[in-house]
Short mmCIF file of C-alpha atoms and ligand atoms in Angstrom, two decimals:
data_model
loop_
_atom_site.label_atom_id
_atom_site.label_comp_id
_atom_site.label_asym_id
_atom_site.label_seq_id
_atom_site.Cartn_x
_atom_site.Cartn_y
_atom_site.Cartn_z
CA UNK A 1 -46.27 -50.51 -39.55
CA UNK A 2 -46.91 -53.31 -42.02
CA UNK A 3 -47.39 -52.34 -45.62
CA UNK A 4 -50.01 -53.71 -47.95
CA UNK A 5 -50.02 -53.91 -51.76
CA UNK A 6 -53.32 -54.36 -53.42
CA UNK A 7 -53.43 -56.34 -56.57
CA UNK A 8 -56.67 -55.54 -58.35
CA UNK A 9 -57.19 -58.06 -61.19
CA UNK A 10 -58.86 -56.50 -64.23
CA UNK A 11 -56.98 -58.02 -67.20
CA UNK A 12 -59.39 -60.81 -67.97
CA UNK A 13 -61.36 -61.05 -71.28
CA UNK A 14 -64.78 -61.31 -69.63
CA UNK A 15 -65.89 -63.55 -72.54
CA UNK A 16 -69.02 -64.73 -70.75
CA UNK A 17 -70.43 -61.20 -70.69
CA UNK A 18 -70.73 -61.02 -74.55
CA UNK A 19 -70.39 -57.27 -74.59
CA UNK A 20 -67.85 -55.06 -76.20
CA UNK A 21 -66.78 -53.08 -73.08
CA UNK A 22 -64.14 -54.40 -70.68
CA UNK A 23 -65.77 -56.15 -67.75
CA UNK A 24 -64.29 -53.79 -65.25
CA UNK A 25 -66.04 -50.92 -66.93
CA UNK A 26 -69.45 -52.42 -66.97
CA UNK A 27 -71.93 -49.93 -65.55
CA UNK A 28 -73.26 -50.36 -62.07
CA UNK A 29 -75.48 -47.68 -60.54
CA UNK A 30 -73.89 -44.77 -62.28
CA UNK A 31 -70.27 -46.05 -61.68
CA UNK A 32 -68.45 -48.94 -63.13
CA UNK A 33 -67.81 -52.39 -61.45
CA UNK A 34 -64.14 -51.37 -60.74
CA UNK A 35 -65.14 -48.10 -59.11
CA UNK A 36 -67.06 -49.83 -56.46
CA UNK A 37 -64.20 -52.12 -55.66
CA UNK A 38 -61.68 -49.18 -55.56
CA UNK A 39 -63.95 -47.21 -53.24
CA UNK A 40 -64.30 -50.15 -50.84
CA UNK A 41 -60.54 -50.58 -50.71
CA UNK A 42 -59.98 -46.89 -50.16
CA UNK A 43 -62.48 -46.82 -47.41
CA UNK A 44 -60.90 -49.89 -45.73
CA UNK A 45 -57.34 -48.64 -45.81
CA UNK A 46 -58.54 -45.29 -44.59
CA UNK A 47 -60.42 -46.77 -41.60
CA UNK A 48 -57.64 -49.32 -40.80
CA UNK A 49 -54.98 -46.58 -41.29
CA UNK A 50 -52.85 -48.95 -43.48
CA UNK A 51 -50.10 -47.59 -45.69
CA UNK A 52 -50.84 -49.08 -49.07
CA UNK A 53 -50.35 -49.05 -52.79
CA UNK A 54 -53.04 -50.04 -55.23
CA UNK A 55 -52.10 -51.62 -58.53
CA UNK A 56 -54.56 -52.41 -61.14
CA UNK A 57 -53.54 -55.27 -63.49
CA UNK A 58 -54.84 -54.58 -66.92
CA UNK A 59 -54.60 -56.40 -70.23
CA UNK A 60 -57.71 -56.91 -72.33
CA UNK A 61 -58.81 -53.51 -73.54
CA UNK A 62 -56.28 -51.90 -71.24
CA UNK A 63 -56.40 -48.37 -72.78
CA UNK A 64 -60.08 -48.06 -72.11
CA UNK A 65 -59.65 -48.98 -68.49
CA UNK A 66 -56.66 -46.73 -67.99
CA UNK A 67 -58.39 -43.76 -69.71
CA UNK A 68 -61.38 -44.17 -67.57
CA UNK A 69 -59.59 -44.59 -64.27
CA UNK A 70 -57.37 -41.60 -65.01
CA UNK A 71 -60.49 -39.37 -65.13
CA UNK A 72 -61.26 -40.51 -61.54
CA UNK A 73 -57.78 -39.58 -60.17
CA UNK A 74 -57.64 -42.46 -57.68
CA UNK A 75 -53.82 -42.45 -57.79
CA UNK A 76 -53.44 -46.09 -58.81
CA UNK A 77 -50.60 -47.90 -60.62
CA UNK A 78 -51.38 -49.62 -63.95
CA UNK A 79 -49.54 -52.89 -64.61
CA UNK A 80 -49.87 -54.67 -67.84
CA UNK A 81 -50.43 -58.44 -68.03
CA UNK A 82 -49.39 -58.98 -71.69
CA UNK A 83 -51.31 -62.24 -72.21
CA UNK A 84 -54.22 -63.37 -70.18
CA UNK A 85 -52.83 -66.65 -69.02
CA UNK A 86 -54.80 -66.89 -65.76
CA UNK A 87 -55.01 -65.21 -62.39
CA UNK A 88 -51.67 -66.70 -61.30
CA UNK A 89 -49.93 -65.25 -64.28
CA UNK A 90 -51.64 -61.92 -63.51
CA UNK A 91 -50.01 -61.86 -60.16
CA UNK A 92 -46.65 -62.65 -61.75
CA UNK A 93 -47.14 -59.46 -63.70
CA UNK A 94 -48.03 -57.68 -60.58
CA UNK A 95 -44.54 -58.22 -59.32
CA UNK A 96 -42.49 -58.25 -62.60
CA UNK A 97 -43.99 -55.06 -63.91
CA UNK A 98 -43.54 -53.19 -60.64
CA UNK A 99 -40.68 -54.76 -58.56
CA UNK A 100 -41.39 -52.39 -55.65
CA UNK A 101 -44.52 -54.60 -54.92
CA UNK A 102 -42.12 -57.36 -53.76
CA UNK A 103 -41.09 -55.10 -50.80
CA UNK A 104 -44.66 -54.95 -49.29
CA UNK A 105 -45.28 -57.12 -46.32
CA UNK A 106 -48.69 -58.37 -47.44
CA UNK A 107 -50.54 -58.65 -50.79
CA UNK A 108 -54.34 -58.26 -50.91
CA UNK A 109 -55.67 -59.83 -54.09
CA UNK A 110 -59.05 -58.50 -55.21
CA UNK A 111 -61.07 -59.02 -58.42
CA UNK A 112 -62.48 -56.12 -60.33
CA UNK A 113 -65.70 -57.96 -60.94
CA UNK A 114 -67.05 -58.10 -57.36
CA UNK A 115 -68.54 -54.72 -56.78
CA UNK A 116 -70.55 -55.65 -53.61
CA UNK A 117 -67.61 -56.04 -51.41
CA UNK A 118 -67.76 -53.98 -48.23
CA UNK A 119 -65.29 -52.28 -46.02
CA UNK A 120 -66.15 -54.60 -43.04
CA UNK A 121 -65.18 -57.67 -44.96
CA UNK A 122 -61.73 -56.30 -45.70
CA UNK A 123 -61.43 -55.45 -42.03
CA UNK A 124 -62.46 -58.93 -40.90
CA UNK A 125 -59.91 -60.55 -43.12
CA UNK A 126 -57.25 -58.07 -41.97
CA UNK A 127 -57.98 -58.69 -38.25
CA UNK A 128 -57.83 -62.50 -38.73
CA UNK A 129 -54.42 -62.09 -40.25
CA UNK A 130 -53.18 -59.92 -37.51
CA UNK A 131 -54.50 -62.28 -34.83
CA UNK A 132 -52.87 -65.30 -36.42
CA UNK A 133 -49.43 -64.19 -37.56
CA UNK A 134 -48.37 -67.81 -38.38
CA UNK A 135 -50.74 -67.84 -41.36
CA UNK A 136 -49.27 -67.43 -44.81
CA UNK A 137 -52.51 -66.80 -46.58
CA UNK A 138 -56.29 -66.42 -46.18
CA UNK A 139 -58.96 -66.90 -48.77
CA UNK A 140 -62.48 -65.57 -48.11
CA UNK A 141 -65.11 -68.26 -48.79
CA UNK A 142 -68.86 -68.50 -48.68
CA UNK A 143 -71.57 -71.06 -49.39
CA UNK A 144 -73.88 -71.11 -52.26
CA UNK A 145 -76.80 -73.38 -53.01
CA UNK A 146 -75.88 -73.17 -56.66
CA UNK A 147 -72.11 -72.96 -56.64
CA UNK A 148 -71.82 -73.29 -60.41
CA UNK A 149 -68.84 -71.44 -61.91
CA UNK A 150 -66.87 -70.85 -58.75
CA UNK A 151 -63.79 -72.63 -57.46
CA UNK A 152 -64.77 -75.18 -54.73
CA UNK A 153 -63.03 -75.35 -51.28
CA UNK A 154 -61.58 -78.67 -50.35
CA UNK A 155 -60.90 -78.48 -46.68
CA UNK A 156 -58.37 -80.83 -44.99
CA UNK A 157 -57.29 -81.54 -41.46
CA UNK A 158 -54.85 -78.59 -41.98
CA UNK A 159 -54.90 -76.20 -44.84
CA UNK A 160 -57.18 -76.59 -47.85
CA UNK A 161 -57.07 -76.37 -51.60
CA UNK A 162 -59.25 -75.02 -54.33
CA UNK A 163 -60.47 -76.90 -57.38
CA UNK A 164 -61.96 -75.02 -60.32
CA UNK A 165 -65.32 -76.01 -61.75
CA UNK A 166 -63.82 -77.21 -64.96
CA UNK A 167 -61.30 -79.45 -63.21
CA UNK A 168 -63.73 -80.80 -60.41
CA UNK A 169 -65.06 -84.24 -60.37
CA UNK A 170 -68.85 -84.71 -60.02
CA UNK A 171 -68.53 -85.17 -56.30
CA UNK A 172 -66.36 -82.13 -55.89
CA UNK A 173 -68.84 -80.13 -57.76
CA UNK A 174 -71.32 -80.89 -55.11
CA UNK A 175 -69.32 -78.84 -52.56
CA UNK A 176 -71.18 -75.71 -51.69
CA UNK A 177 -68.34 -73.75 -50.13
CA UNK A 178 -66.74 -71.61 -52.83
CA UNK A 179 -63.81 -69.27 -53.39
CA UNK A 180 -64.53 -65.59 -53.40
CA UNK A 181 -61.34 -64.53 -55.15
CA UNK A 182 -60.31 -62.33 -52.25
CA UNK A 183 -57.02 -63.29 -50.60
CA UNK A 184 -54.65 -61.85 -48.08
CA UNK A 185 -51.16 -63.35 -48.47
CA UNK A 186 -47.75 -62.74 -47.02
CA UNK A 187 -45.87 -61.31 -49.90
CA UNK A 188 -42.84 -63.54 -49.36
CA UNK A 189 -45.14 -66.67 -49.41
CA UNK A 190 -46.77 -65.55 -52.52
CA UNK A 191 -43.54 -64.90 -54.42
CA UNK A 192 -42.33 -68.36 -53.52
CA UNK A 193 -45.62 -70.06 -54.55
CA UNK A 194 -45.90 -68.13 -57.83
CA UNK A 195 -42.46 -69.53 -58.92
CA UNK A 196 -43.89 -73.03 -58.60
CA UNK A 197 -47.22 -72.61 -60.43
CA UNK A 198 -47.93 -74.67 -63.45
CA UNK A 199 -50.82 -74.66 -66.00
CA UNK A 200 -51.61 -78.38 -66.05
CA UNK A 201 -55.39 -78.00 -65.80
CA UNK A 202 -58.39 -78.08 -68.18
CA UNK A 203 -58.06 -74.31 -68.95
CA UNK A 204 -54.32 -74.40 -69.52
CA UNK A 205 -54.09 -71.32 -67.23
CA UNK A 206 -51.88 -70.46 -64.30
CA UNK A 207 -54.35 -70.54 -61.40
CA UNK A 208 -53.56 -68.29 -58.51
CA UNK A 209 -55.80 -70.63 -56.46
CA UNK A 210 -53.03 -73.18 -56.51
CA UNK A 211 -51.11 -71.22 -53.79
CA UNK A 212 -53.57 -72.72 -51.31
CA UNK A 213 -52.45 -76.16 -50.23
CA UNK A 214 -53.39 -78.84 -47.75
CA UNK A 215 -50.92 -79.34 -44.85
CA UNK A 216 -49.87 -75.72 -44.92
CA UNK A 217 -50.51 -72.60 -42.98
CA UNK A 218 -53.38 -71.31 -45.12
CA UNK A 219 -56.96 -70.71 -43.96
CA UNK A 220 -60.25 -70.62 -45.74
CA UNK A 221 -62.20 -67.92 -43.76
CA UNK A 222 -65.92 -68.47 -44.37
CA UNK A 223 -68.28 -65.52 -44.55
CA UNK A 224 -71.96 -65.98 -43.83
CA UNK A 225 -73.23 -63.24 -46.18
CA UNK A 226 -72.50 -64.63 -49.72
CA UNK A 227 -74.15 -61.62 -51.36
CA UNK A 228 -71.19 -59.30 -51.16
CA UNK A 229 -68.84 -61.71 -53.00
CA UNK A 230 -71.03 -62.10 -55.97
CA UNK A 231 -69.01 -61.91 -59.13
CA UNK A 232 -70.10 -60.64 -62.44
CA UNK A 233 -69.45 -63.05 -65.30
CA UNK A 234 -72.75 -62.71 -67.15
CA UNK A 235 -75.15 -59.87 -67.99
CA UNK A 236 -77.71 -61.45 -65.75
CA UNK A 237 -75.24 -61.29 -62.86
CA UNK A 238 -74.56 -57.64 -63.76
CA UNK A 239 -78.24 -56.94 -63.38
CA UNK A 240 -78.40 -58.86 -60.05
CA UNK A 241 -75.53 -57.01 -58.45
CA UNK A 242 -76.75 -53.66 -59.82
CA UNK A 243 -80.09 -54.24 -58.14
CA UNK A 244 -78.34 -55.05 -54.81
CA UNK A 245 -76.35 -51.81 -55.04
CA UNK A 246 -79.55 -49.98 -55.85
CA UNK A 247 -81.34 -51.34 -52.82
CA UNK A 248 -78.43 -50.58 -50.58
CA UNK A 249 -78.38 -46.99 -51.81
CA UNK A 250 -82.13 -46.68 -51.31
CA UNK A 251 -82.00 -48.16 -47.79
CA UNK A 252 -79.25 -45.69 -46.81
CA UNK A 253 -81.41 -42.83 -48.16
CA UNK A 254 -84.57 -43.94 -46.46
CA UNK A 255 -82.69 -44.42 -43.17
CA UNK A 256 -81.53 -40.85 -43.47
CA UNK A 257 -85.08 -39.51 -43.87
CA UNK A 258 -85.73 -39.58 -47.57
CA UNK A 259 -89.35 -40.60 -48.33
CA UNK A 260 -89.63 -43.15 -51.18
CA UNK A 261 -92.89 -44.35 -52.48
CA UNK A 262 -92.38 -47.87 -53.80
CA UNK A 263 -88.57 -47.75 -53.31
CA UNK A 264 -88.09 -50.78 -55.50
CA UNK A 265 -89.22 -48.88 -58.51
CA UNK A 266 -86.85 -45.90 -57.84
CA UNK A 267 -83.33 -45.60 -59.26
CA UNK A 268 -80.84 -43.40 -57.57
CA UNK A 269 -77.24 -43.56 -58.78
CA UNK A 270 -74.47 -44.18 -56.29
CA UNK A 271 -73.13 -40.58 -56.34
CA UNK A 272 -76.47 -38.78 -56.23
CA UNK A 273 -77.13 -36.89 -53.00
CA UNK A 274 -80.64 -36.63 -51.65
CA UNK A 275 -81.44 -34.52 -48.57
CA UNK A 276 -83.61 -35.74 -45.71
CA UNK A 277 -87.28 -34.72 -46.30
CA UNK A 278 -87.21 -35.17 -50.09
CA UNK A 279 -90.09 -37.18 -51.50
CA UNK A 280 -89.38 -39.52 -54.38
CA UNK A 281 -92.36 -40.93 -56.13
CA UNK A 282 -92.60 -44.26 -58.05
CA UNK A 283 -90.46 -44.83 -61.09
CA UNK A 284 -88.41 -41.61 -60.83
CA UNK A 285 -84.71 -41.90 -61.69
CA UNK A 286 -81.82 -39.75 -60.40
CA UNK A 287 -78.60 -40.18 -62.35
CA UNK A 288 -74.98 -39.12 -62.27
CA UNK A 289 -73.92 -36.36 -59.96
CA UNK A 290 -77.36 -35.04 -59.24
CA UNK A 291 -78.25 -33.43 -56.01
CA UNK A 292 -81.66 -32.94 -54.54
CA UNK A 293 -82.19 -30.44 -51.66
CA UNK A 294 -84.39 -30.62 -48.64
CA UNK A 295 -88.13 -30.68 -49.21
CA UNK A 296 -88.04 -31.15 -52.96
CA UNK A 297 -90.56 -33.48 -54.56
CA UNK A 298 -89.74 -35.60 -57.62
CA UNK A 299 -92.92 -37.19 -58.99
CA UNK A 300 -93.68 -40.33 -60.98
CA UNK A 301 -91.48 -41.13 -63.88
CA UNK A 302 -89.34 -38.05 -63.84
CA UNK A 303 -85.66 -38.26 -64.86
CA UNK A 304 -82.97 -36.09 -63.40
CA UNK A 305 -79.41 -36.26 -64.81
CA UNK A 306 -76.49 -34.40 -63.39
CA UNK A 307 -78.73 -31.61 -62.10
CA UNK A 308 -79.26 -29.65 -58.93
CA UNK A 309 -82.79 -29.48 -57.62
CA UNK A 310 -83.00 -26.94 -54.90
CA UNK A 311 -85.07 -26.86 -51.79
CA UNK A 312 -88.78 -27.40 -52.12
CA UNK A 313 -88.76 -27.42 -55.86
CA UNK A 314 -91.45 -29.62 -57.33
CA UNK A 315 -90.75 -31.75 -60.41
CA UNK A 316 -94.17 -32.96 -61.53
CA UNK A 317 -94.53 -36.26 -63.27
CA UNK A 318 -92.69 -37.37 -66.44
CA UNK A 319 -90.34 -34.39 -66.67
CA UNK A 320 -86.70 -34.83 -67.84
CA UNK A 321 -84.03 -32.59 -66.52
CA UNK A 322 -80.41 -32.75 -67.66
CA UNK A 323 -77.24 -30.79 -66.65
CA UNK A 324 -79.38 -28.00 -65.20
CA UNK A 325 -80.29 -26.19 -62.05
CA UNK A 326 -83.88 -25.85 -60.71
CA UNK A 327 -84.29 -23.15 -58.11
CA UNK A 328 -86.00 -23.20 -54.77
CA UNK A 329 -89.73 -23.68 -54.85
CA UNK A 330 -89.72 -23.83 -58.67
CA UNK A 331 -92.34 -26.00 -60.44
CA UNK A 332 -91.45 -28.16 -63.39
CA UNK A 333 -93.90 -30.16 -65.52
CA UNK A 334 -95.73 -32.41 -65.77
CA UNK A 335 -94.17 -33.37 -69.08
CA UNK A 336 -91.47 -30.72 -69.32
CA UNK A 337 -88.04 -31.13 -70.76
CA UNK A 338 -85.12 -29.11 -69.41
CA UNK A 339 -82.10 -29.58 -71.63
CA UNK A 340 -78.47 -28.88 -70.60
CA UNK A 341 -77.21 -25.60 -69.20
CA UNK A 342 -80.59 -24.30 -68.07
CA UNK A 343 -81.23 -22.50 -64.89
CA UNK A 344 -84.70 -22.13 -63.64
CA UNK A 345 -84.95 -19.40 -60.91
CA UNK A 346 -86.64 -19.44 -57.52
CA UNK A 347 -90.43 -19.92 -57.69
CA UNK A 348 -90.33 -19.97 -61.52
CA UNK A 349 -92.75 -22.26 -63.34
CA UNK A 350 -92.14 -24.37 -66.43
CA UNK A 351 -95.34 -26.12 -67.31
CA UNK A 352 -96.49 -29.02 -69.46
CA UNK A 353 -94.88 -29.57 -72.86
CA UNK A 354 -92.36 -26.90 -72.41
CA UNK A 355 -88.79 -27.39 -73.65
CA UNK A 356 -85.87 -25.32 -72.31
CA UNK A 357 -82.40 -25.36 -73.67
CA UNK A 358 -79.45 -23.28 -72.43
CA UNK A 359 -81.80 -20.79 -70.98
CA UNK A 360 -81.97 -18.82 -67.71
CA UNK A 361 -85.34 -18.00 -66.12
CA UNK A 362 -85.07 -15.56 -63.34
CA UNK A 363 -87.18 -15.56 -60.32
CA UNK A 364 -90.95 -16.01 -60.74
CA UNK A 365 -90.89 -16.40 -64.50
CA UNK A 366 -93.75 -18.48 -65.89
CA UNK A 367 -93.72 -20.49 -69.08
CA UNK A 368 -96.69 -22.58 -68.39
CA UNK A 369 -97.63 -24.38 -71.66
CA UNK A 370 -96.33 -25.72 -74.89
CA UNK A 371 -93.24 -23.59 -75.54
CA UNK A 372 -89.72 -23.79 -76.81
CA UNK A 373 -87.16 -21.58 -75.07
CA UNK A 374 -83.62 -21.93 -76.31
CA UNK A 375 -80.55 -19.72 -75.84
CA UNK A 376 -82.63 -17.30 -73.88
CA UNK A 377 -82.67 -15.20 -70.73
CA UNK A 378 -85.93 -14.13 -69.25
CA UNK A 379 -86.07 -11.51 -66.44
CA UNK A 380 -87.91 -11.65 -63.05
CA UNK A 381 -91.68 -12.13 -63.07
CA UNK A 382 -92.16 -12.22 -66.85
CA UNK A 383 -95.11 -14.24 -68.09
CA UNK A 384 -94.81 -16.14 -71.32
CA UNK A 385 -98.08 -17.31 -72.89
CA UNK A 386 -98.92 -20.59 -74.46
CA UNK A 387 -97.21 -21.75 -77.59
CA UNK A 388 -94.23 -19.35 -77.40
CA UNK A 389 -91.13 -20.08 -79.55
CA UNK A 390 -87.65 -18.57 -79.60
CA UNK A 391 -86.50 -18.96 -83.18
CA UNK A 392 -82.98 -19.33 -82.13
CA UNK A 393 -81.46 -21.07 -85.25
CA UNK A 394 -81.16 -19.56 -88.62
CA UNK A 395 -80.04 -22.69 -90.35
CA UNK A 396 -76.34 -21.91 -89.64
CA UNK A 397 -75.98 -20.41 -86.30
CA UNK A 398 -77.64 -20.17 -82.88
CA UNK A 399 -78.69 -16.70 -81.65
CA UNK A 400 -79.69 -15.30 -78.24
CA UNK A 401 -83.02 -14.03 -77.02
CA UNK A 402 -83.09 -11.58 -74.12
CA UNK A 403 -86.41 -10.75 -72.47
CA UNK A 404 -86.48 -8.25 -69.67
CA UNK A 405 -88.32 -8.16 -66.24
CA UNK A 406 -92.12 -8.04 -65.89
CA UNK A 407 -92.64 -8.66 -69.61
CA UNK A 408 -96.03 -9.97 -70.83
CA UNK A 409 -95.73 -12.24 -73.94
CA UNK A 410 -99.10 -13.26 -75.24
CA UNK A 411 -99.86 -16.78 -76.64
CA UNK A 412 -98.51 -17.96 -79.92
CA UNK A 413 -95.68 -15.51 -80.20
CA UNK A 414 -92.46 -16.22 -81.95
CA UNK A 415 -89.33 -14.10 -81.40
CA UNK A 416 -86.68 -14.27 -84.15
CA UNK A 417 -83.24 -14.17 -82.49
CA UNK A 418 -80.96 -12.35 -82.00
CA UNK A 419 -83.51 -10.15 -80.23
CA UNK A 420 -84.01 -8.00 -77.11
CA UNK A 421 -87.30 -7.40 -75.48
CA UNK A 422 -87.07 -4.59 -72.91
CA UNK A 423 -88.53 -4.58 -69.34
CA UNK A 424 -92.21 -4.38 -68.75
CA UNK A 425 -93.03 -4.49 -72.44
CA UNK A 426 -96.11 -6.20 -73.91
CA UNK A 427 -96.12 -8.53 -76.90
CA UNK A 428 -99.55 -9.17 -78.37
CA UNK A 429 -100.71 -12.70 -79.02
CA UNK A 430 -99.97 -14.22 -82.42
CA UNK A 431 -96.99 -11.93 -83.18
CA UNK A 432 -93.87 -12.81 -84.97
CA UNK A 433 -91.30 -10.37 -83.44
CA UNK A 434 -88.23 -9.66 -85.64
CA UNK A 435 -87.13 -6.22 -84.20
CA UNK A 436 -86.03 -5.34 -80.66
CA UNK A 437 -88.80 -3.95 -78.40
CA UNK A 438 -87.85 -1.15 -75.95
CA UNK A 439 -88.86 -1.05 -72.28
CA UNK A 440 -92.50 -0.38 -71.86
CA UNK A 441 -93.07 -0.94 -75.63
CA UNK A 442 -96.13 -2.61 -76.98
CA UNK A 443 -95.51 -4.74 -80.00
CA UNK A 444 -98.02 -6.38 -82.30
CA UNK A 445 -97.08 -8.12 -85.48
CA UNK A 446 -99.85 -10.06 -87.09
CA UNK A 447 -102.21 -9.70 -90.07
CA UNK A 448 -105.23 -7.56 -89.35
CA UNK A 449 -108.62 -9.36 -89.20
CA UNK A 450 -111.34 -9.23 -91.85
CA UNK A 451 -114.81 -10.41 -90.92
CA UNK A 452 -117.64 -10.82 -93.46
CA UNK A 453 -121.09 -11.24 -91.86
CA UNK A 454 -123.30 -14.05 -93.04
CA UNK A 455 -120.53 -15.41 -95.25
CA UNK A 456 -119.79 -18.69 -93.55
CA UNK A 457 -122.57 -20.82 -94.92
CA UNK A 458 -122.30 -19.35 -98.44
CA UNK A 459 -118.62 -20.16 -98.35
CA UNK A 460 -119.24 -23.73 -97.40
CA UNK A 461 -121.98 -24.15 -100.03
CA UNK A 462 -119.71 -22.90 -102.76
CA UNK A 463 -117.24 -25.66 -101.80
CA UNK A 464 -119.74 -28.51 -102.31
C1 UD1 B 23 -61.93 -67.01 -60.11
C2 UD1 B 23 -61.25 -68.11 -59.22
C3 UD1 B 23 -62.37 -68.96 -58.65
C4 UD1 B 23 -63.31 -68.00 -57.84
C5 UD1 B 23 -63.82 -66.86 -58.65
C6 UD1 B 23 -64.58 -65.87 -57.84
C7 UD1 B 23 -59.08 -68.68 -60.33
C8 UD1 B 23 -58.33 -69.66 -61.10
N1 UD1 B 23 -60.38 -68.93 -60.04
O1 UD1 B 23 -62.49 -67.65 -61.14
O2 UD1 B 23 -61.89 -69.98 -57.78
O3 UD1 B 23 -64.38 -68.77 -57.31
O4 UD1 B 23 -62.76 -66.17 -59.30
O5 UD1 B 23 -65.20 -64.90 -58.60
O6 UD1 B 23 -58.50 -67.66 -59.90
N2 UD1 B 23 -57.95 -62.01 -64.64
C9 UD1 B 23 -56.77 -61.37 -64.94
N3 UD1 B 23 -55.85 -62.04 -65.77
C10 UD1 B 23 -56.17 -63.27 -66.29
C11 UD1 B 23 -57.43 -63.88 -65.92
C12 UD1 B 23 -58.22 -63.19 -65.08
O7 UD1 B 23 -56.51 -60.23 -64.53
O8 UD1 B 23 -55.26 -63.80 -67.02
C13 UD1 B 23 -58.83 -61.20 -63.74
C14 UD1 B 23 -60.28 -61.00 -64.36
O9 UD1 B 23 -60.28 -59.69 -64.98
C15 UD1 B 23 -61.08 -60.94 -63.11
C16 UD1 B 23 -60.36 -61.83 -62.13
O10 UD1 B 23 -59.07 -61.97 -62.55
O11 UD1 B 23 -61.21 -59.66 -62.50
C17 UD1 B 23 -61.02 -63.25 -62.02
O12 UD1 B 23 -60.99 -63.84 -63.34
P1 UD1 B 23 -62.31 -64.64 -63.89
O13 UD1 B 23 -61.96 -65.17 -65.18
O14 UD1 B 23 -63.48 -63.99 -63.58
O15 UD1 B 23 -62.14 -65.88 -62.84
P2 UD1 B 23 -63.23 -66.98 -62.44
O16 UD1 B 23 -63.33 -67.94 -63.51
O17 UD1 B 23 -64.46 -66.29 -62.06
CA1 CA B 24 -65.19 -64.03 -61.92
#
């Protein structure tokens, strides 16, 4: 079995992006550019059953890239290109920093800034190489009506060469066939060619593209779908590729039975799972590692981050849910905010202008209007009136509120934590509760009312 080493180029400065983060880590549908490329490589080697090693060549802002990729546990090697002297120089580091790479049969060169690449494309390049063993190298190419910025392909009777935009003449710039930056090369040929590279060009860089020569056994393999080779060099291109990724994800979901109303307005991150039969309404956004179970509905403008929405839950419009769980058939919003570490039980209801933080609502609890529930646990079937507040913070520390099962809390009640309210108790409207209430207790804590008949108009007159 032949072995393949992957050289994933991620050392470049990405100057044209004009942002402070390394290009490889630019966000793309909840992942980064380099994640998409690594996932495509992994899926290719898995499908084709190829023994492989993946090395990421880092340089500019290398610590950030390494720290990030370590959290992903992809099992890749990091090789440092000390100075960014071009893609050819990056490949030299690939071999000098890890000499084992010289022992692979083939080297697949991949750029970290082309996140749309697909498994099938790797497979096609691989099959071409297998079927034509005399070839030393293949470059994947495609045609663009506006080829600006890419290396142009100069085909010859045999072989071809690549001329970079900066070095091209006006007529060469008219060539629409361009270099994708994806190459499969015999490792022995690559080593031989790297020795001979020079940097006599407008950029003063060592171009990897110079390994392709006329009158030699190299092939430019043209692909008809230019989209997946789109590289990210500018923020506009980052937006363009992200939108393509987003549409791909949405198509996959719709084809599996997820109903999307105006799919183009809906954002679902790459790693979010959405079950068939879920309805997603316009302008909702599902981020991170969220998961939405069968039959749930997410209405207009709601935002779900790293949360689990269980079967048939309804998230009414303009609600924001973060790092939380919403139980089966629960109802949230409209205009509710569920902050991290909350758990809303089955058939529970969290209505408009309610904020939850680190709180657990058991089955059937209702907090229907204008309330703040923080650091609290509320037992089954309790009903919390309008304008309820857990006073959980004393200026220094946060304290817990515990409310039992079947409790009735009237409107405009504040409970000063730490506090315990027993099962089936009753808290009268307008109370400020500072002491624990036992089960079945009735608590009322408000000033008693005075009414003076016929006083209103006299009172107002006195004011004038
Ligand atoms: C490169 C190709 C060009 C091709 C285009 C496709 C060369 C000389 N040109 O140009 O023909 O059309 O990709 O997108 O190869 N990198 C390093 N070390 C360096 C320089 C770059 O690791 O010293 C990495 C970058 O991080 C990036 C990749 O190599 O992932 C490509 O570099 P970039 O500067 O984007 O090359 P292009 O100018 O786009
Ligand atoms: Ca590029």
